[in-house]
Amino acid sequence: MKVLDRKRMIWVNGVLLALLVLSVVGCALLGPVRLNLAQALQNMLSPNPDAEILFRARLPRVLLGVAIGGGMAACGVVLQALLGNPLACPQMLGVSGGASLGGILGLIFFPHWLLPIAGGLLGEISWVPLAGFLGALCSMMLVYRFSLFHGRLHPYHLLLSGVIFNSIIAAVIMFLNSIVDFYQAQGLLFWLMGSLSTRAYLTVAFIWAYIIFGFLWLWAKGLSLNLITLGEEAAMHLGVEIGSLQRQIFIASSLMIGAMVSVSGMIGFVGLMIPHVMRLIVGSDHRLLLPASFLAGGIFLGWADTLARMLLAPAELPVGIITAFFGGPFFLFLLYREGRKKLAL
Amino acid sequence: MSLAIQISNLVFTYNESLVLDHLSFSVEKGSMLGIVGPNGSGKTTLLKILSAVLTGSGEVKLNGRYIRSYGRRELSKLFAVVPQESQISFPYSVAEIVLMGRASHHHPLALEAEKDLEVARKSMELTEILSLADRYLHELSGGEKQRVMIARALAQEPEMLLLDEPSAFLDLKHQVQVFELVRRLNREQGLTVVAALHDLNLAALFFSRLVMLRDGRVYRDGTPAAVLTEEVIEEIYGIRVQVQRDPSGEKPQIFLCPSC
Amino acid sequence: MNYLTRASAKHFFLCLLALLLGREAFANESQALATKAIPMRIVSLAPSVTETLFALGFGNRVVGVTTYCDYPVAALRLPKIGGFTNPSLEAIVAQRPDLVIGVNDSSHPVKAREMERLGIKVALIAVTNVNEILNSIKSVARLLGSPKAGERLVQKITLQFDEVKKRVAPAPRRATLLVVGLRPLVAVGGKNFIDELITLAGGENIAGNAAQPWLNLPDEYVVAKAPQVIIEAGMGSERGQIARHWGDLKSIPAVKEHRVYAYPSDKILRPGPRIGEGLEEIARLVHPECFADSKGGLNKGSGCEGS
């Protein structure tokens, strides 16, 4: 009888964690320009190009990528369980659309009038992510309101209202895109495609705080997540307070998704693919699946972004292209292998 | 003997139509009760109220306490539910499914302890699925799946077992196996069993007491011989039948005879 | 599943495709259209075309412009036929034009085929490099029946170019980065007339070796290439934040020496008749010391030759 035990927990997560740390180091050392590591480490404090490339241009970016990849994958796992739908992904929840719209409004209507009043403060926090996060919170409350009946979040309504909400927002964004000037429109499109470019450790810390907080919250619900995949009633029979669980999962994942999308735009595919890949590798027990997907998502997006920086150097590709291009075929391969195994039985 | 379940004046309305209409009956500890009745008579709703999925107005007491006063974890240690059929969209092994029955018994943040594994193993032995432990649920046959569901219910170490037409999708052999298992559990472990049943003959063979529901009320309550009479069947189901005794001469069995 | 990104990616790639195909496939403008009849009702599909028409003195023949056509001021009052990438066929037809002029980047070649099917004459001009821009001015003038006006305008621009070239000639080339957006960092690459303007202005585009006309640069590349001048010429994106944006990268000479400029300018970005002025703007930013005497008299020893 093979079941999840402590040894397996420690082994799988330990190996993945080690790979994640190695990936952070590897991704920070690789890039379109050559880095003199000795130079970078010796004169860490005085302004020199190598140190700035490593500590300013690359490291925060890699750390952000790892956090976003992990967060997206973790959200994908819990949303697939919550919605009882293996095709669910973070982009499905209305929150991602709300964050995009907020971010875009922030891009277009940068509050110049605020600069003289709160110039210093506004300089410290980046305005666009803040606007994105506000958008995410608003859309979260809207979608929540439209899917809550008798204290329960109805998965079907959650799914549908999220998708519809996103389509409405896509229309609004396309509308905004056609009324702003040409260069602004280009900027919007680039932003929508998602980028992990950042040098602000404050932003990175903000994202990590949200993701760690949300992840731990969701991980603590690992056992209940297992039960909820058996169906709502079965979960209730096995002792799950279903209404509370659904609300908690929705709020925790929405906060994470809102924070992520507001900083990095819409980076697709990680949240859909990594959970499936990890389910095939480590099984469906969410107490292991969730941390394993988190770590694997971080590793995957870290490398995807490194490729995005290097592939067409000096031009940087939208990282979403890489995630779909390399992740897609791999995912299809796994699916095919799995299908063949199943049908052979 | 004390009462496991007391229901009095239970009312449930759905879309302004009365599904359960001032229903009252009780179930003794360690007994086996079959709930029968035509489609729409309220069987499934009654089971959902008993398992606290739905709430009706009126009184429902479990072990003398109002059902409302129980928390979910507490309830899941008190009784287990075996569903008609289970659709699971993610790949779990049999052992994982059965272990989920232990969810209320260990800390939500902890992994299953040795004791949980022991209980799960025992319930798989009882249901004869230990050899399937590492197989995936979607690879199993209907009968095997149903035994997995029973094993999971047993892993909850409940006092009561609620079954919702547990044999609906099974062939003859597996139907009998499931009910024999349930009866054995009732006898050996003193499990209180409440089952909603479609098959009146199986109900008569395995249950000592039947409650016949009609339009959300108790129409008949008693031994199979008292409940399953030709008159009652004709009244409730609107068809003519013959009721005879089974070979042992104790249990009534119903024969359809459209031509008689 | 992912409506937003899918839609935007599609849009983006359409633009990109049009950019790539347009340049190669439609390099020579439709000369067949230069028939005897002189066009009197012209619709412009691009701000640069509108500027060219007005600069040639044909502003009174323009009957339709895009919503982006904001120069000269007179253009603002003209009927709008839609955006730059998505002009409305209906609105164009409604103006009963005898000539429509677009550029062969963007979506115009596709639109042109639709219009030609409706019997509307369309001319597409190529504007990917300075030479093409100057030639396009001449061919627009020819199309409108006064080649002389074209020659005069091109000569004026050429003189502006020569003046700038002369001024920056003694100065050493400065590594320059010209961007139109910070988040993401969208820079002028190679195969872009602005890349040529930077070179003419005595600079050297640090992203000039890129194959794309516009590209998204990673920060590390900017640090490694150590630009001495950074110009943000875009009209959108967190304006006023540019100095702060680069503030933490002290190793970049442009940052150290305070040569980071927020300078939103259509003169630089539009491939039209004002590129001469655009070039001077870039040159003044790249080599301000070479223009130290522009107000007063001659001022030798301004440092233009040195540093």
Short mmCIF file of C-alpha atoms in Angstrom, two decimals, chain A residues 30-33 47-49 52-53 56-58 61 87 89 91-92 96-97 100 107 110 112 115 119 122-123 126-128 163 166-167 169-170 173-174 177-184 186-187 189-193 197-199 263 266 268 272 309 312 314-316 321, chain C residues 1-5 7-9 11-13 15 67-68 83-86 106 180 182-186 194 206-207 209-212 214-221 223-225 234-241 244-252 256 266 269-271:
data_model
loop_
_atom_site.label_atom_id
_atom_site.label_comp_id
_atom_site.label_asym_id
_atom_site.label_seq_id
_atom_site.Cartn_x
_atom_site.Cartn_y
_atom_site.Cartn_z
CA LEU A 30 23.00 33.31 -17.48
CA GLY A 31 21.80 36.03 -19.80
CA PRO A 32 22.31 37.77 -23.09
CA VAL A 33 25.39 39.59 -21.79
CA PRO A 47 28.67 51.07 -8.87
CA ASN A 48 30.11 48.69 -11.42
CA PRO A 49 28.37 47.11 -14.39
CA GLU A 52 24.50 45.95 -11.34
CA ILE A 53 23.79 43.30 -13.96
CA ARG A 56 19.96 44.88 -10.05
CA ALA A 57 19.01 43.59 -13.48
CA ARG A 58 18.99 39.83 -13.01
CA ARG A 61 13.95 39.42 -11.96
CA LEU A 87 -8.76 22.64 -17.35
CA CYS A 89 -6.19 27.91 -14.66
CA GLN A 91 -6.33 33.17 -16.05
CA MET A 92 -9.87 31.85 -15.80
CA SER A 96 -6.72 38.21 -13.71
CA GLY A 97 -8.85 40.32 -16.02
CA SER A 100 -5.02 43.61 -16.22
CA LEU A 107 -0.58 52.88 -17.47
CA PHE A 110 -0.80 57.91 -14.65
CA HIS A 112 0.63 63.19 -12.79
CA LEU A 115 3.28 63.67 -8.22
CA GLY A 119 5.96 62.47 -5.21
CA LEU A 122 4.68 57.47 -5.42
CA GLY A 123 8.23 57.02 -6.52
CA SER A 126 5.29 51.51 -8.50
CA TRP A 127 1.98 52.91 -9.59
CA VAL A 128 0.98 50.41 -12.26
CA VAL A 163 -14.82 33.68 -17.99
CA ASN A 166 -12.71 38.34 -18.44
CA SER A 167 -14.32 38.63 -21.86
CA ILE A 169 -12.70 43.17 -19.58
CA ALA A 170 -10.93 42.04 -22.75
CA ILE A 173 -9.07 46.73 -22.83
CA MET A 174 -9.36 46.47 -26.60
CA ASN A 177 -6.26 50.16 -26.74
CA SER A 178 -7.95 51.67 -29.76
CA ILE A 179 -8.46 55.10 -28.22
CA VAL A 180 -4.97 55.68 -26.81
CA ASP A 181 -2.15 56.85 -29.04
CA PHE A 182 -0.08 54.49 -31.08
CA TYR A 183 2.96 54.20 -28.86
CA GLN A 184 0.85 53.90 -25.76
CA GLN A 186 2.15 49.27 -28.18
CA GLY A 187 3.10 49.64 -24.52
CA LEU A 189 0.08 45.22 -25.70
CA PHE A 190 3.56 44.50 -24.41
CA TRP A 191 2.30 44.85 -20.86
CA LEU A 192 -0.60 42.51 -21.49
CA MET A 193 1.67 39.83 -22.83
CA SER A 197 11.25 42.66 -15.89
CA THR A 198 11.80 44.38 -12.57
CA ARG A 199 14.61 45.84 -10.53
CA VAL A 263 3.18 43.02 -11.38
CA MET A 266 -0.68 37.70 -17.85
CA GLY A 268 -0.15 31.93 -19.20
CA LEU A 272 -2.45 25.03 -16.29
CA ARG A 309 16.07 37.00 -22.38
CA LEU A 312 16.62 36.54 -29.61
CA PRO A 314 19.41 41.53 -27.48
CA ALA A 315 15.63 41.53 -27.94
CA GLU A 316 13.65 40.07 -25.09
CA ILE A 321 5.69 32.68 -25.73
CA MET C 1 -9.27 30.07 -21.61
CA ASN C 2 -7.00 32.98 -21.81
CA TYR C 3 -8.92 35.55 -23.72
CA LEU C 4 -6.93 38.60 -22.93
CA THR C 5 -3.51 37.40 -23.89
CA ALA C 7 -6.53 38.57 -28.26
CA SER C 8 -3.65 40.89 -27.62
CA ALA C 9 -1.06 38.46 -28.88
CA HIS C 11 -3.16 41.86 -32.51
CA PHE C 12 0.52 42.14 -31.76
CA PHE C 13 1.48 39.52 -34.28
CA CYS C 15 1.15 44.28 -36.45
CA THR C 67 -7.51 60.17 -35.07
CA TYR C 68 -3.75 60.38 -34.42
CA GLY C 83 -7.12 54.94 -36.17
CA PHE C 84 -3.71 54.33 -37.64
CA THR C 85 -3.88 50.53 -37.58
CA ASN C 86 -7.64 50.25 -38.00
CA SER C 106 1.13 48.28 -40.26
CA VAL C 180 9.48 54.81 -26.24
CA LEU C 182 9.86 51.97 -19.77
CA ARG C 183 7.59 49.14 -18.74
CA PRO C 184 8.45 47.23 -20.84
CA LEU C 185 11.57 48.87 -22.14
CA VAL C 186 10.86 49.32 -25.84
CA ILE C 194 15.32 56.57 -35.91
CA ILE C 206 23.27 50.52 -28.53
CA ALA C 207 20.47 48.34 -29.89
CA ASN C 209 22.56 45.60 -34.18
CA ALA C 210 19.11 44.16 -33.47
CA ALA C 211 17.19 42.76 -36.40
CA GLN C 212 13.91 44.28 -35.25
CA TRP C 214 11.54 48.04 -32.25
CA LEU C 215 12.48 45.63 -29.50
CA ASN C 216 12.00 44.94 -25.86
CA LEU C 217 15.40 45.23 -24.18
CA PRO C 218 16.33 43.53 -20.94
CA ASP C 219 17.86 45.85 -18.33
CA GLU C 220 21.08 43.88 -18.20
CA TYR C 221 21.75 44.63 -21.85
CA VAL C 223 23.92 48.08 -18.25
CA ALA C 224 26.37 46.04 -20.31
CA LYS C 225 26.27 48.45 -23.26
CA GLY C 234 7.49 58.04 -26.07
CA MET C 235 4.29 59.85 -25.27
CA GLY C 236 2.81 57.35 -22.83
CA SER C 237 3.97 55.12 -20.00
CA GLU C 238 4.80 56.64 -16.62
CA ARG C 239 6.11 59.87 -18.02
CA GLY C 240 8.27 61.84 -15.65
CA GLN C 241 9.57 58.69 -14.04
CA ARG C 244 13.95 57.70 -11.29
CA HIS C 245 13.60 54.58 -13.40
CA TRP C 246 17.32 54.46 -14.11
CA GLY C 247 18.43 55.88 -10.78
CA ASP C 248 19.64 52.61 -9.31
CA LEU C 249 21.93 51.75 -12.21
CA LYS C 250 24.74 54.15 -11.32
CA SER C 251 27.28 52.36 -13.49
CA ILE C 252 25.53 53.55 -16.65
CA LYS C 256 26.12 59.07 -13.69
CA ASP C 266 6.54 63.39 -32.53
CA LEU C 269 9.07 59.38 -33.91
CA ARG C 270 7.14 60.27 -37.07
CA PRO C 271 8.68 59.36 -40.42
#
